[in-house]
mmCIF file of C-alpha atoms and ligand atoms in Angstrom:
data_model
loop_
_atom_site.group_PDB
_atom_site.id
_atom_site.type_symbol
_atom_site.label_atom_id
_atom_site.label_comp_id
_atom_site.label_asym_id
_atom_site.label_seq_id
_atom_site.Cartn_x
_atom_site.Cartn_y
_atom_site.Cartn_z
ATOM 1 C CA UNK A 1236 -0.030 -0.090 -0.003
ATOM 2 C CA UNK A 1237 2.648 2.329 1.035
ATOM 3 C CA UNK A 1238 4.441 1.535 -2.391
ATOM 4 C CA UNK A 1239 1.476 2.190 -4.422
ATOM 5 C CA UNK A 1240 1.057 5.659 -2.630
ATOM 6 C CA UNK A 1241 4.735 6.388 -3.006
ATOM 7 C CA UNK A 1242 4.917 5.582 -6.549
ATOM 8 C CA UNK A 1243 1.891 8.025 -6.615
ATOM 9 C CA UNK A 1244 0.356 9.197 -9.635
ATOM 10 C CA UNK A 1245 3.519 10.309 -11.240
ATOM 11 C CA UNK A 1246 5.286 6.915 -11.523
ATOM 12 C CA UNK A 1247 2.197 5.004 -12.483
ATOM 13 C CA UNK A 1248 1.217 7.740 -14.747
ATOM 14 C CA UNK A 1249 4.384 7.627 -16.783
ATOM 15 C CA UNK A 1250 4.375 3.796 -16.900
ATOM 16 C CA UNK A 1251 0.893 3.727 -18.290
ATOM 17 C CA UNK A 1252 1.911 6.305 -20.832
ATOM 18 C CA UNK A 1253 4.890 4.451 -21.797
ATOM 19 C CA UNK A 1254 2.862 1.150 -22.206
ATOM 20 C CA UNK A 1255 0.341 2.838 -24.258
ATOM 21 C CA UNK A 1256 2.986 4.285 -26.493
ATOM 22 C CA UNK A 1257 4.915 1.329 -26.634
ATOM 23 C CA UNK A 1258 1.927 -0.616 -27.730
ATOM 24 C CA UNK A 1259 0.994 2.090 -30.243
ATOM 25 C CA UNK A 1260 4.428 2.018 -31.823
ATOM 26 C CA UNK A 1261 4.508 -1.806 -31.973
ATOM 27 C CA UNK A 1262 0.810 -1.802 -33.474
ATOM 28 C CA UNK A 1263 1.972 0.844 -35.868
ATOM 29 C CA UNK A 1264 4.757 -1.432 -37.141
ATOM 30 C CA UNK A 1265 2.786 -4.336 -37.485
ATOM 31 C CA UNK A 1266 0.248 -2.604 -39.235
ATOM 32 C CA UNK A 1267 2.665 -1.248 -41.567
ATOM 33 C CA UNK A 1268 3.605 -4.625 -42.875
ATOM 34 C CA UNK A 1269 -0.192 -5.761 -42.690
ATOM 35 C CA UNK A 1270 -0.737 -5.454 -46.526
ATOM 36 C CA UNK A 1271 2.311 -6.821 -47.673
ATOM 37 C CA UNK A 1272 1.722 -9.878 -45.280
ATOM 38 C CA UNK A 1273 -1.971 -10.320 -46.479
ATOM 39 C CA UNK A 1274 -3.360 -9.926 -42.910
ATOM 40 C CA UNK A 1275 -5.967 -7.297 -44.256
ATOM 41 C CA UNK A 1276 -9.153 -8.471 -45.881
ATOM 42 C CA UNK A 1277 -12.688 -7.432 -46.692
ATOM 43 C CA UNK A 1278 -16.297 -8.657 -45.592
ATOM 44 C CA UNK A 1279 -19.206 -7.603 -47.440
ATOM 45 C CA UNK A 1280 -22.677 -6.827 -45.630
ATOM 46 C CA UNK A 1281 -25.807 -6.879 -47.880
ATOM 47 C CA UNK A 1282 -27.894 -3.452 -48.099
ATOM 48 C CA UNK A 1283 -31.556 -4.652 -48.972
ATOM 49 C CA UNK A 1284 -34.342 -2.835 -50.643
ATOM 50 C CA UNK A 1285 -36.850 -2.011 -48.112
ATOM 51 C CA UNK A 1286 -39.769 -2.727 -50.515
ATOM 52 C CA UNK A 1287 -38.892 -5.715 -52.324
ATOM 53 C CA UNK A 1288 -36.269 -7.310 -50.000
ATOM 54 C CA UNK A 1289 -33.886 -7.782 -52.986
ATOM 55 C CA UNK A 1290 -30.060 -7.176 -52.464
ATOM 56 C CA UNK A 1291 -29.191 -3.627 -53.694
ATOM 57 C CA UNK A 1292 -25.507 -3.234 -52.679
ATOM 58 C CA UNK A 1293 -23.052 -4.467 -50.120
ATOM 59 C CA UNK A 1294 -21.130 -2.372 -47.783
ATOM 60 C CA UNK A 1295 -17.369 -3.377 -47.777
ATOM 61 C CA UNK A 1296 -15.842 -3.448 -44.344
ATOM 62 C CA UNK A 1297 -12.129 -3.756 -43.618
ATOM 63 C CA UNK A 1298 -10.782 -6.514 -41.065
ATOM 64 C CA UNK A 1299 -7.350 -7.143 -39.985
ATOM 65 C CA UNK A 1300 -6.080 -10.631 -38.900
ATOM 66 C CA UNK A 1301 -3.145 -9.913 -36.918
ATOM 67 C CA UNK A 1302 -1.586 -13.197 -35.737
ATOM 68 C CA UNK A 1303 -4.357 -14.670 -33.596
ATOM 69 C CA UNK A 1304 -6.263 -11.702 -33.145
ATOM 70 C CA UNK A 1305 -8.979 -10.345 -35.538
ATOM 71 C CA UNK A 1306 -8.413 -6.375 -34.725
ATOM 72 C CA UNK A 1307 -11.537 -4.468 -35.393
ATOM 73 C CA UNK A 1308 -11.465 -1.474 -37.729
ATOM 74 C CA UNK A 1309 -12.464 0.991 -35.004
ATOM 75 C CA UNK A 1310 -9.269 0.595 -33.498
ATOM 76 C CA UNK A 1311 -6.783 0.142 -36.264
ATOM 77 C CA UNK A 1312 -8.452 2.725 -38.728
ATOM 78 C CA UNK A 1313 -7.868 5.428 -36.207
ATOM 79 C CA UNK A 1314 -4.179 4.405 -35.825
ATOM 80 C CA UNK A 1315 -3.709 4.197 -39.479
ATOM 81 C CA UNK A 1316 -4.998 7.676 -39.670
ATOM 82 C CA UNK A 1317 -2.455 8.823 -36.843
ATOM 83 C CA UNK A 1318 0.639 7.280 -38.348
ATOM 84 C CA UNK A 1319 0.161 8.314 -42.015
ATOM 85 C CA UNK A 1320 -0.950 4.749 -43.318
ATOM 86 C CA UNK A 1321 -4.644 5.686 -44.179
ATOM 87 C CA UNK A 1322 -3.798 6.351 -47.875
ATOM 88 C CA UNK A 1323 -2.060 3.211 -48.469
ATOM 89 C CA UNK A 1324 -4.593 1.075 -46.505
ATOM 90 C CA UNK A 1325 -7.480 3.091 -48.166
ATOM 91 C CA UNK A 1326 -6.339 2.548 -51.855
ATOM 92 C CA UNK A 1327 -5.826 -1.109 -51.037
ATOM 93 C CA UNK A 1328 -9.513 -1.462 -49.761
ATOM 94 C CA UNK A 1329 -10.563 0.588 -52.917
ATOM 95 C CA UNK A 1330 -8.874 -1.593 -55.241
ATOM 96 C CA UNK A 1331 -9.779 -4.904 -53.459
ATOM 97 C CA UNK A 1332 -13.519 -3.843 -53.371
ATOM 98 C CA UNK A 1333 -13.830 -2.701 -56.829
ATOM 99 C CA UNK A 1334 -11.734 -6.130 -58.300
ATOM 100 C CA UNK A 1335 -14.350 -8.005 -56.386
ATOM 101 C CA UNK A 1336 -17.305 -6.521 -57.202
ATOM 102 C CA UNK A 1337 -16.329 -6.386 -61.083
ATOM 103 C CA UNK A 1338 -16.446 -10.160 -60.703
ATOM 104 C CA UNK A 1339 -19.586 -10.595 -58.932
ATOM 105 C CA UNK A 1340 -21.801 -12.483 -61.251
ATOM 106 C CA UNK A 1341 -24.460 -13.746 -58.902
ATOM 107 C CA UNK A 1342 -26.552 -10.433 -59.409
ATOM 108 C CA UNK A 1343 -26.743 -7.871 -61.938
ATOM 109 C CA UNK A 1344 -26.424 -4.279 -60.887
ATOM 110 C CA UNK A 1345 -25.245 -4.792 -57.202
ATOM 111 C CA UNK A 1346 -23.119 -1.607 -56.025
ATOM 112 C CA UNK A 1347 -20.272 -1.917 -53.534
ATOM 113 C CA UNK A 1348 -20.131 0.641 -51.278
ATOM 114 C CA UNK A 1349 -16.602 1.677 -49.758
ATOM 115 C CA UNK A 1350 -15.736 3.574 -46.922
ATOM 116 C CA UNK A 1351 -13.473 6.437 -47.163
ATOM 117 C CA UNK A 1352 -11.542 8.323 -44.483
ATOM 118 C CA UNK A 1353 -11.390 12.012 -44.439
ATOM 119 C CA UNK A 1354 -7.651 11.636 -44.663
ATOM 120 C CA UNK A 1355 -8.014 9.965 -48.228
ATOM 121 C CA UNK A 1356 -10.633 12.361 -49.172
ATOM 122 C CA UNK A 1357 -8.544 15.372 -48.565
ATOM 123 C CA UNK A 1358 -5.532 13.927 -50.318
ATOM 124 C CA UNK A 1359 -4.924 15.652 -53.563
ATOM 125 C CA UNK A 1360 -4.140 12.348 -55.324
ATOM 126 C CA UNK A 1361 -7.827 10.886 -54.433
ATOM 127 C CA UNK A 1362 -9.382 11.624 -57.552
ATOM 128 C CA UNK A 1363 -6.526 10.168 -59.612
ATOM 129 C CA UNK A 1364 -6.643 6.847 -57.313
ATOM 130 C CA UNK A 1365 -10.224 6.571 -58.129
ATOM 131 C CA UNK A 1366 -9.788 6.702 -61.756
ATOM 132 C CA UNK A 1367 -7.286 4.311 -61.815
ATOM 133 C CA UNK A 1368 -9.118 2.102 -59.590
ATOM 134 C CA UNK A 1369 -12.104 2.040 -61.783
ATOM 135 C CA UNK A 1370 -10.158 1.574 -64.894
ATOM 136 C CA UNK A 1371 -7.872 -1.218 -63.843
ATOM 137 C CA UNK A 1372 -10.842 -3.176 -62.123
ATOM 138 C CA UNK A 1373 -13.293 -2.529 -64.790
ATOM 139 C CA UNK A 1374 -15.937 -1.990 -62.377
ATOM 140 C CA UNK A 1375 -18.751 0.498 -64.033
ATOM 141 C CA UNK A 1376 -18.512 3.585 -61.861
ATOM 142 C CA UNK A 1377 -22.452 3.499 -61.168
ATOM 143 C CA UNK A 1378 -21.891 0.568 -59.285
ATOM 144 C CA UNK A 1379 -19.297 2.234 -56.853
ATOM 145 C CA UNK A 1380 -20.670 4.126 -53.647
ATOM 146 C CA UNK A 1381 -18.248 6.071 -51.405
ATOM 147 C CA UNK A 1382 -19.247 6.620 -47.816
ATOM 148 C CA UNK A 1383 -18.067 9.476 -46.085
ATOM 149 C CA UNK A 1384 -18.987 10.121 -42.316
ATOM 150 C CA UNK A 1385 -20.801 13.226 -41.594
ATOM 151 C CA UNK A 1386 -18.117 14.526 -39.390
ATOM 152 C CA UNK A 1387 -15.884 15.295 -42.331
ATOM 153 C CA UNK A 1388 -17.637 18.589 -42.687
ATOM 154 C CA UNK A 1389 -16.356 19.929 -39.827
ATOM 155 C CA UNK A 1390 -13.032 19.949 -41.574
ATOM 156 C CA UNK A 1391 -11.860 21.535 -44.781
ATOM 157 C CA UNK A 1392 -15.456 22.342 -46.178
ATOM 158 C CA UNK A 1393 -14.729 23.833 -49.335
ATOM 159 C CA UNK A 1394 -12.318 20.983 -50.198
ATOM 160 C CA UNK A 1395 -14.588 18.438 -48.959
ATOM 161 C CA UNK A 1396 -17.649 19.853 -51.339
ATOM 162 C CA UNK A 1397 -15.105 20.065 -54.438
ATOM 163 C CA UNK A 1398 -13.655 16.465 -53.831
ATOM 164 C CA UNK A 1399 -17.447 15.139 -53.707
ATOM 165 C CA UNK A 1400 -18.262 17.027 -56.661
ATOM 166 C CA UNK A 1401 -15.413 15.593 -58.387
ATOM 167 C CA UNK A 1402 -16.176 12.016 -57.325
ATOM 168 C CA UNK A 1403 -19.724 12.613 -58.606
ATOM 169 C CA UNK A 1404 -18.509 13.889 -62.254
ATOM 170 C CA UNK A 1405 -17.180 10.468 -62.524
ATOM 171 C CA UNK A 1406 -20.345 8.751 -61.879
ATOM 172 C CA UNK A 1407 -19.708 7.426 -58.584
ATOM 173 C CA UNK A 1408 -22.336 7.831 -55.815
ATOM 174 C CA UNK A 1409 -21.779 9.512 -52.380
ATOM 175 C CA UNK A 1410 -23.488 8.274 -49.226
ATOM 176 C CA UNK A 1411 -23.236 10.354 -45.880
ATOM 177 C CA UNK A 1412 -22.430 7.793 -43.187
ATOM 178 C CA UNK A 1413 -23.274 7.918 -39.539
ATOM 179 C CA UNK A 1414 -25.901 10.650 -40.194
ATOM 180 C CA UNK A 1415 -27.074 12.652 -37.061
ATOM 181 C CA UNK A 1416 -23.840 11.800 -34.984
ATOM 182 C CA UNK A 1417 -21.487 14.540 -36.646
ATOM 183 C CA UNK A 1418 -21.424 17.958 -36.715
ATOM 184 C CA UNK A 1419 -22.822 19.026 -40.055
ATOM 185 C CA UNK A 1420 -25.500 22.068 -39.919
ATOM 186 C CA UNK A 1421 -28.240 22.119 -42.488
ATOM 187 C CA UNK A 1422 -26.577 24.859 -44.334
ATOM 188 C CA UNK A 1423 -23.587 22.341 -44.893
ATOM 189 C CA UNK A 1424 -25.882 19.664 -46.235
ATOM 190 C CA UNK A 1425 -27.026 22.333 -48.666
ATOM 191 C CA UNK A 1426 -23.995 22.637 -50.737
ATOM 192 C CA UNK A 1427 -23.347 18.767 -50.806
ATOM 193 C CA UNK A 1428 -24.874 16.570 -53.392
ATOM 194 C CA UNK A 1429 -25.082 13.077 -51.794
ATOM 195 C CA UNK A 1430 -27.057 10.305 -53.039
ATOM 196 C CA UNK A 1431 -27.691 8.326 -49.943
ATOM 197 C CA UNK A 1432 -27.964 9.348 -46.192
ATOM 198 C CA UNK A 1433 -27.250 6.470 -43.746
ATOM 199 C CA UNK A 1434 -28.985 6.815 -40.560
ATOM 200 C CA UNK A 1435 -26.873 5.722 -37.674
ATOM 201 C CA UNK A 1436 -27.401 2.588 -35.746
ATOM 202 C CA UNK A 1437 -27.872 4.617 -32.510
ATOM 203 C CA UNK A 1438 -31.289 5.868 -33.905
ATOM 204 C CA UNK A 1439 -32.485 2.524 -35.250
ATOM 205 C CA UNK A 1440 -31.804 0.721 -32.209
ATOM 206 C CA UNK A 1441 -33.025 3.171 -29.834
ATOM 207 C CA UNK A 1442 -36.838 3.325 -29.667
ATOM 208 C CA UNK A 1443 -37.110 6.596 -27.570
ATOM 209 C CA UNK A 1444 -39.081 9.236 -28.918
ATOM 210 C CA UNK A 1445 -36.046 11.558 -29.345
ATOM 211 C CA UNK A 1446 -34.537 9.225 -32.079
ATOM 212 C CA UNK A 1447 -37.934 8.827 -33.763
ATOM 213 C CA UNK A 1448 -37.786 12.892 -34.143
ATOM 214 C CA UNK A 1449 -34.368 12.689 -35.562
ATOM 215 C CA UNK A 1450 -35.249 9.752 -38.048
ATOM 216 C CA UNK A 1451 -38.175 11.938 -39.216
ATOM 217 C CA UNK A 1452 -36.203 14.905 -39.557
ATOM 218 C CA UNK A 1453 -33.397 12.977 -41.440
ATOM 219 C CA UNK A 1454 -36.316 11.661 -43.918
ATOM 220 C CA UNK A 1455 -37.574 15.006 -44.388
ATOM 221 C CA UNK A 1456 -33.989 16.290 -45.334
ATOM 222 C CA UNK A 1457 -33.302 13.472 -47.679
ATOM 223 C CA UNK A 1458 -36.520 14.198 -49.427
ATOM 224 C CA UNK A 1459 -35.473 17.864 -49.725
ATOM 225 C CA UNK A 1460 -32.081 16.938 -51.095
ATOM 226 C CA UNK A 1461 -33.204 13.976 -53.167
ATOM 227 C CA UNK A 1462 -31.207 11.408 -51.529
ATOM 228 C CA UNK A 1463 -32.187 7.986 -50.574
ATOM 229 C CA UNK A 1464 -31.966 6.585 -46.983
ATOM 230 C CA UNK A 1465 -30.200 3.440 -45.768
ATOM 231 C CA UNK A 1466 -31.122 2.360 -42.167
ATOM 232 C CA UNK A 1467 -27.912 0.836 -40.414
ATOM 233 C CA UNK A 1468 -28.104 -1.722 -37.650
ATOM 234 C CA UNK A 1469 -31.230 -3.297 -38.290
ATOM 235 C CA UNK A 1470 -31.483 -6.497 -35.853
ATOM 236 C CA UNK A 1471 -35.064 -7.244 -35.317
ATOM 237 C CA UNK A 1472 -38.230 -7.325 -37.707
ATOM 238 C CA UNK A 1473 -39.532 -4.509 -35.258
ATOM 239 C CA UNK A 1474 -36.643 -2.363 -36.350
ATOM 240 C CA UNK A 1475 -37.292 -3.193 -40.087
ATOM 241 C CA UNK A 1476 -40.961 -2.532 -39.918
ATOM 242 C CA UNK A 1477 -40.327 0.847 -37.747
ATOM 243 C CA UNK A 1478 -37.849 2.134 -40.228
ATOM 244 C CA UNK A 1479 -39.703 1.137 -43.421
ATOM 245 C CA UNK A 1480 -42.910 2.867 -42.230
ATOM 246 C CA UNK A 1481 -40.995 5.800 -41.393
ATOM 247 C CA UNK A 1482 -39.578 5.967 -44.903
ATOM 248 C CA UNK A 1483 -36.317 4.177 -45.108
ATOM 249 C CA UNK A 1484 -35.687 3.100 -48.512
ATOM 250 C CA UNK A 1485 -32.870 0.643 -47.908
ATOM 251 C CA UNK A 1486 -31.952 -1.576 -44.737
ATOM 252 C CA UNK A 1487 -28.858 -3.048 -43.468
ATOM 253 C CA UNK A 1488 -27.980 -5.004 -40.380
ATOM 254 C CA UNK A 1489 -27.588 -8.472 -38.855
ATOM 255 C CA UNK A 1490 -31.511 -9.209 -39.387
ATOM 256 C CA UNK A 1491 -30.430 -9.777 -42.844
ATOM 257 C CA UNK A 1492 -26.625 -10.706 -42.691
ATOM 258 C CA UNK A 1493 -23.573 -10.071 -40.832
ATOM 259 C CA UNK A 1494 -20.620 -8.922 -42.879
ATOM 260 C CA UNK A 1495 -19.572 -11.946 -45.159
ATOM 261 C CA UNK A 1496 -16.639 -13.035 -46.928
ATOM 262 C CA UNK A 1497 -16.464 -12.939 -50.661
ATOM 263 C CA UNK A 1498 -17.431 -16.497 -50.703
ATOM 264 C CA UNK A 1499 -20.023 -16.495 -48.098
ATOM 265 C CA UNK A 1500 -21.619 -13.541 -49.786
ATOM 266 C CA UNK A 1501 -22.301 -15.820 -52.756
ATOM 267 C CA UNK A 1502 -23.710 -18.507 -50.575
ATOM 268 C CA UNK A 1503 -25.824 -16.230 -48.917
ATOM 269 C CA UNK A 1504 -26.985 -14.801 -52.124
ATOM 270 C CA UNK A 1505 -28.095 -18.179 -53.259
ATOM 271 C CA UNK A 1506 -29.650 -19.162 -50.011
ATOM 272 C CA UNK A 1507 -31.586 -15.950 -49.468
ATOM 273 C CA UNK A 1508 -32.310 -14.256 -52.701
ATOM 274 C CA UNK A 1509 -33.307 -17.058 -55.380
HETATM 275 P P1 C2E B 2134 -19.495 2.136 -40.867
HETATM 276 O O1 C2E B 2134 -19.366 2.448 -41.880
HETATM 277 O O2 C2E B 2134 -20.621 2.804 -39.948
HETATM 278 O O3 C2E B 2134 -19.975 0.357 -40.504
HETATM 279 C C1 C2E B 2134 -21.109 -0.132 -40.114
HETATM 280 C C2 C2E B 2134 -20.769 -1.021 -38.742
HETATM 281 O O4 C2E B 2134 -21.693 -1.487 -38.128
HETATM 282 C C3 C2E B 2134 -19.640 -2.170 -39.254
HETATM 283 O O5 C2E B 2134 -18.850 -2.306 -38.081
HETATM 284 C C4 C2E B 2134 -20.880 -3.339 -39.013
HETATM 285 O O6 C2E B 2134 -20.317 -4.592 -38.942
HETATM 286 C C5 C2E B 2134 -21.546 -2.997 -38.084
HETATM 287 N N1 C2E B 2134 -23.032 -3.373 -38.224
HETATM 288 C C6 C2E B 2134 -23.788 -3.683 -39.321
HETATM 289 N N2 C2E B 2134 -24.977 -4.188 -38.970
HETATM 290 C C7 C2E B 2134 -25.068 -4.452 -37.550
HETATM 291 C C8 C2E B 2134 -26.105 -4.664 -36.679
HETATM 292 O O7 C2E B 2134 -27.247 -5.150 -37.127
HETATM 293 N N3 C2E B 2134 -25.779 -4.642 -35.481
HETATM 294 C C9 C2E B 2134 -24.566 -4.041 -34.905
HETATM 295 N N4 C2E B 2134 -24.515 -3.904 -33.464
HETATM 296 N N5 C2E B 2134 -23.716 -3.710 -35.643
HETATM 297 C C10 C2E B 2134 -23.779 -3.792 -37.103
HETATM 298 P P2 C2E B 2134 -17.313 -2.569 -38.434
HETATM 299 O O8 C2E B 2134 -17.113 -3.385 -39.318
HETATM 300 O O9 C2E B 2134 -16.668 -2.892 -37.157
HETATM 301 O O10 C2E B 2134 -16.795 -1.432 -38.880
HETATM 302 C C11 C2E B 2134 -16.967 -0.090 -38.004
HETATM 303 C C12 C2E B 2134 -16.444 1.035 -38.512
HETATM 304 O O11 C2E B 2134 -15.019 1.178 -39.226
HETATM 305 C C13 C2E B 2134 -17.140 1.370 -39.967
HETATM 306 O O12 C2E B 2134 -18.288 2.185 -39.588
HETATM 307 C C14 C2E B 2134 -16.565 2.479 -40.381
HETATM 308 O O13 C2E B 2134 -16.486 3.944 -40.033
HETATM 309 C C15 C2E B 2134 -14.934 2.043 -40.097
HETATM 310 N N6 C2E B 2134 -14.495 1.148 -41.300
HETATM 311 C C16 C2E B 2134 -14.622 -0.265 -41.591
HETATM 312 N N7 C2E B 2134 -14.035 -0.399 -42.758
HETATM 313 C C17 C2E B 2134 -13.349 0.574 -43.261
HETATM 314 C C18 C2E B 2134 -12.492 1.076 -44.560
HETATM 315 O O14 C2E B 2134 -12.266 0.190 -45.245
HETATM 316 N N8 C2E B 2134 -12.178 2.359 -44.430
HETATM 317 C C19 C2E B 2134 -12.707 3.378 -43.664
HETATM 318 N N9 C2E B 2134 -12.039 4.519 -43.832
HETATM 319 N N10 C2E B 2134 -13.323 2.917 -42.333
HETATM 320 C C20 C2E B 2134 -13.756 1.765 -42.110
HETATM 321 MG MG1 MG B 2135 -20.048 2.777 -43.663
HETATM 322 MG MG1 MG B 2136 -22.291 3.783 -40.315
HETATM 323 MG MG1 MG B 2137 -19.670 4.156 -37.961
#
């Protein structure tokens, strides 16, 4: 006890910081070789048409299998962003997703939706990368959607809007992810030509009156800006019904499918869609 007190906040504090830094540095080094070691892979989660139940698109979600551990993207994407690795990883993701989608033969007109970090979006070479990936994969641009989280508008707004316009000029669609959780104001949305708004799962899964209000407001905004809406995190029939009744066009969540490997996606399609 005496020892603990004696080491006091200073000693323990430094040790914690040291361990955290060392851990971050180690993770950072391991992440740097993740692509070349083949440790990154994509899983695909179906997005369903709320009216017909047909497969509409799939969202590509990144996984890092490092030794025995599957590290979730919420952990390593922020690390990649902090340590200058997001461009390389993001390009790998875009390329992989487009190649996979270009080869899907199980369904016509299924789009792939790829998450794009603000670091990628604000990079001057992003549009060139997009052009290169589209031409090398052979994927039709209308079958690619890029998901951008709402919080990007807190950054360099003019640049973000210019990049989104350039993306759209290439025939690629844009979705605003995690809508309602970020900082965008209505006036910011006005200058933005998005195609889809993704209603965050926190509103979908929270049946309180407040989240109903936010969902209804989001539906009005989507209508006004001619965007379609995708409800994320649908786990129950009740949530599916609630969101469909409130006007969601598309639904995504464990009720339909968890994120699946490319191979399992085909199996899922054959089992559920035919
Ligand atoms: P997101 O883009 O909002 O993706 C949706 C997340 O919700 C995914 O988590 C998905 O697995 C999860 N999810 C889907 N349906 C349900 C459900 O019914 N219930 C619950 N509880 N969860 C559901 P995941 O795959 O762990 O990804 C987390 C976040 O990491 C993503 O959120 C996205 O922001 C980021 N991320 C994933 N892959 C990439 C990527 O390739 N690039 C970038 N920049 N970010 C990525
Ligand atoms: Mg997303
Ligand atoms: Mg989301
Ligand atoms: Mg998210």
